[in-house]
């Protein structure tokens, strides 16, 4: 049986993720208010001294989460039980030493 595991690619991804993790100090996941559809507004990424690294949206945010090895993806809009998913994502980020939080507090009116 042939081994399909690419050790080089795995090691490269692990080292890159560690470098990215070292730069990220905080991730804030922001959805619109419940009366405004609870849609993903933005994901703000800051370094450890509070300087903004980037402000990204769903596709890029989910790519970063995958890159960091986080299980779960950010939904476009929040539905039933998605609060638990976001709590899990935040917990995984916090376990990596990244300050993280989410809210459905953005008023876009």
PDB file of C-alpha atoms in Angstrom:
ATOM      1  CA  UNK A   1       0.000   0.000   0.000  1.00  0.00           C
ATOM      2  CA  UNK A   2       1.425   3.366  -1.046  1.00  0.00           C
ATOM      3  CA  UNK A   3       1.739   6.114   1.542  1.00  0.00           C
ATOM      4  CA  UNK A   4       0.029   9.260   0.206  1.00  0.00           C
ATOM      5  CA  UNK A   5       1.129  11.493   3.071  1.00  0.00           C
ATOM      6  CA  UNK A   6       3.264  14.410   1.847  1.00  0.00           C
ATOM      7  CA  UNK A   7       5.552  15.034   4.807  1.00  0.00           C
ATOM      8  CA  UNK A   8       7.286  17.992   3.134  1.00  0.00           C
ATOM      9  CA  UNK A   9       4.003  19.842   2.454  1.00  0.00           C
ATOM     10  CA  UNK A  10       2.739  19.104   5.966  1.00  0.00           C
ATOM     11  CA  UNK A  11       5.947  20.413   7.550  1.00  0.00           C
ATOM     12  CA  UNK A  12       5.944  23.518   5.353  1.00  0.00           C
ATOM     13  CA  UNK A  13       2.324  24.316   6.244  1.00  0.00           C
ATOM     14  CA  UNK A  14       3.027  23.756   9.949  1.00  0.00           C
ATOM     15  CA  UNK A  15       5.992  26.161   9.922  1.00  0.00           C
ATOM     16  CA  UNK A  16       4.073  28.812   7.962  1.00  0.00           C
ATOM     17  CA  UNK A  17       1.106  28.572  10.329  1.00  0.00           C
ATOM     18  CA  UNK A  18       3.421  28.944  13.311  1.00  0.00           C
ATOM     19  CA  UNK A  19       4.862  32.119  11.761  1.00  0.00           C
ATOM     20  CA  UNK A  20       1.403  33.534  11.103  1.00  0.00           C
ATOM     21  CA  UNK A  21       0.296  32.590  14.601  1.00  0.00           C
ATOM     22  CA  UNK A  22       3.294  34.482  16.016  1.00  0.00           C
ATOM     23  CA  UNK A  23       2.160  37.695  14.268  1.00  0.00           C
ATOM     24  CA  UNK A  24      -1.531  37.528  15.197  1.00  0.00           C
ATOM     25  CA  UNK A  25      -2.431  38.902  18.597  1.00  0.00           C
ATOM     26  CA  UNK A  26      -6.177  39.318  18.225  1.00  0.00           C
ATOM     27  CA  UNK A  27      -9.004  38.223  15.932  1.00  0.00           C
ATOM     28  CA  UNK A  28     -12.396  39.913  16.214  1.00  0.00           C
ATOM     29  CA  UNK A  29     -15.298  38.340  14.294  1.00  0.00           C
ATOM     30  CA  UNK A  30     -18.120  40.830  13.732  1.00  0.00           C
ATOM     31  CA  UNK A  31     -21.663  40.132  12.556  1.00  0.00           C
ATOM     32  CA  UNK A  32     -24.493  42.619  12.057  1.00  0.00           C
ATOM     33  CA  UNK A  33     -27.152  43.005  14.734  1.00  0.00           C
ATOM     34  CA  UNK A  34     -30.025  40.495  14.974  1.00  0.00           C
ATOM     35  CA  UNK A  35     -32.458  43.017  13.449  1.00  0.00           C
ATOM     36  CA  UNK A  36     -30.123  43.392  10.470  1.00  0.00           C
ATOM     37  CA  UNK A  37     -29.822  39.739   9.519  1.00  0.00           C
ATOM     38  CA  UNK A  38     -26.823  38.701  11.649  1.00  0.00           C
ATOM     39  CA  UNK A  39     -24.636  38.654   8.517  1.00  0.00           C
ATOM     40  CA  UNK A  40     -20.845  38.516   8.675  1.00  0.00           C
ATOM     41  CA  UNK A  41     -19.618  42.104   8.559  1.00  0.00           C
ATOM     42  CA  UNK A  42     -15.846  41.669   8.886  1.00  0.00           C
ATOM     43  CA  UNK A  43     -13.016  39.892  10.648  1.00  0.00           C
ATOM     44  CA  UNK A  44     -10.417  42.240  12.111  1.00  0.00           C
ATOM     45  CA  UNK A  45      -6.917  40.896  12.687  1.00  0.00           C
ATOM     46  CA  UNK A  46      -4.460  42.781  14.915  1.00  0.00           C
ATOM     47  CA  UNK A  47      -0.897  42.044  15.961  1.00  0.00           C
ATOM     48  CA  UNK A  48       0.200  41.636  19.569  1.00  0.00           C
ATOM     49  CA  UNK A  49       0.608  45.406  20.105  1.00  0.00           C
ATOM     50  CA  UNK A  50      -2.821  46.226  18.688  1.00  0.00           C
ATOM     51  CA  UNK A  51      -1.773  47.360  15.213  1.00  0.00           C
ATOM     52  CA  UNK A  52      -4.231  46.313  12.508  1.00  0.00           C
ATOM     53  CA  UNK A  53      -2.787  43.620  10.242  1.00  0.00           C
ATOM     54  CA  UNK A  54      -5.874  43.274   8.066  1.00  0.00           C
ATOM     55  CA  UNK A  55      -9.649  43.448   7.854  1.00  0.00           C
ATOM     56  CA  UNK A  56     -10.952  40.485   5.866  1.00  0.00           C
ATOM     57  CA  UNK A  57     -14.242  38.965   4.851  1.00  0.00           C
ATOM     58  CA  UNK A  58     -15.646  35.441   4.787  1.00  0.00           C
ATOM     59  CA  UNK A  59     -13.492  33.680   2.183  1.00  0.00           C
ATOM     60  CA  UNK A  60     -10.186  35.120   3.386  1.00  0.00           C
ATOM     61  CA  UNK A  61     -11.137  34.691   7.049  1.00  0.00           C
ATOM     62  CA  UNK A  62     -11.987  31.023   6.527  1.00  0.00           C
ATOM     63  CA  UNK A  63      -8.732  30.519   4.605  1.00  0.00           C
ATOM     64  CA  UNK A  64      -6.781  31.987   7.539  1.00  0.00           C
ATOM     65  CA  UNK A  65      -8.660  29.784  10.014  1.00  0.00           C
ATOM     66  CA  UNK A  66      -7.886  26.678   7.919  1.00  0.00           C
ATOM     67  CA  UNK A  67      -4.260  27.774   7.664  1.00  0.00           C
ATOM     68  CA  UNK A  68      -4.097  27.988  11.451  1.00  0.00           C
ATOM     69  CA  UNK A  69      -5.621  24.508  11.765  1.00  0.00           C
ATOM     70  CA  UNK A  70      -8.936  25.728  13.207  1.00  0.00           C
ATOM     71  CA  UNK A  71     -11.885  23.364  12.826  1.00  0.00           C
ATOM     72  CA  UNK A  72     -15.069  24.999  11.548  1.00  0.00           C
ATOM     73  CA  UNK A  73     -15.821  27.833   9.147  1.00  0.00           C
ATOM     74  CA  UNK A  74     -17.461  31.188   9.638  1.00  0.00           C
ATOM     75  CA  UNK A  75     -21.000  31.166   8.240  1.00  0.00           C
ATOM     76  CA  UNK A  76     -22.144  34.029   6.005  1.00  0.00           C
ATOM     77  CA  UNK A  77     -25.069  34.651   8.362  1.00  0.00           C
ATOM     78  CA  UNK A  78     -25.862  33.283  11.797  1.00  0.00           C
ATOM     79  CA  UNK A  79     -28.579  30.715  12.206  1.00  0.00           C
ATOM     80  CA  UNK A  80     -29.722  28.325  14.880  1.00  0.00           C
ATOM     81  CA  UNK A  81     -26.787  26.853  16.856  1.00  0.00           C
ATOM     82  CA  UNK A  82     -24.151  28.937  15.016  1.00  0.00           C
ATOM     83  CA  UNK A  83     -23.366  30.641  18.334  1.00  0.00           C
ATOM     84  CA  UNK A  84     -21.868  27.322  19.484  1.00  0.00           C
ATOM     85  CA  UNK A  85     -19.768  27.085  16.308  1.00  0.00           C
ATOM     86  CA  UNK A  86     -18.382  30.591  16.819  1.00  0.00           C
ATOM     87  CA  UNK A  87     -17.712  29.880  20.494  1.00  0.00           C
ATOM     88  CA  UNK A  88     -15.747  26.791  19.419  1.00  0.00           C
ATOM     89  CA  UNK A  89     -13.713  28.746  16.855  1.00  0.00           C
ATOM     90  CA  UNK A  90     -12.938  31.449  19.439  1.00  0.00           C
ATOM     91  CA  UNK A  91     -11.917  28.808  22.002  1.00  0.00           C
ATOM     92  CA  UNK A  92      -9.554  27.134  19.507  1.00  0.00           C
ATOM     93  CA  UNK A  93      -7.942  30.499  18.733  1.00  0.00           C
ATOM     94  CA  UNK A  94      -7.599  31.291  22.437  1.00  0.00           C
ATOM     95  CA  UNK A  95      -5.998  27.886  23.018  1.00  0.00           C
ATOM     96  CA  UNK A  96      -3.365  28.938  20.449  1.00  0.00           C
ATOM     97  CA  UNK A  97      -2.637  32.081  22.455  1.00  0.00           C
ATOM     98  CA  UNK A  98      -4.610  34.415  20.176  1.00  0.00           C
ATOM     99  CA  UNK A  99      -7.043  36.808  21.845  1.00  0.00           C
ATOM    100  CA  UNK A 100     -10.353  36.205  20.080  1.00  0.00           C
ATOM    101  CA  UNK A 101     -13.984  37.192  20.336  1.00  0.00           C
ATOM    102  CA  UNK A 102     -17.123  37.446  18.247  1.00  0.00           C
ATOM    103  CA  UNK A 103     -20.227  39.594  18.421  1.00  0.00           C
ATOM    104  CA  UNK A 104     -23.403  40.332  16.526  1.00  0.00           C
ATOM    105  CA  UNK A 105     -23.242  44.003  17.390  1.00  0.00           C
ATOM    106  CA  UNK A 106     -22.526  45.942  14.183  1.00  0.00           C
ATOM    107  CA  UNK A 107     -25.222  48.495  13.373  1.00  0.00           C
ATOM    108  CA  UNK A 108     -24.967  49.265   9.662  1.00  0.00           C
ATOM    109  CA  UNK A 109     -27.902  51.690   9.525  1.00  0.00           C
TER     110      UNK A 109
END
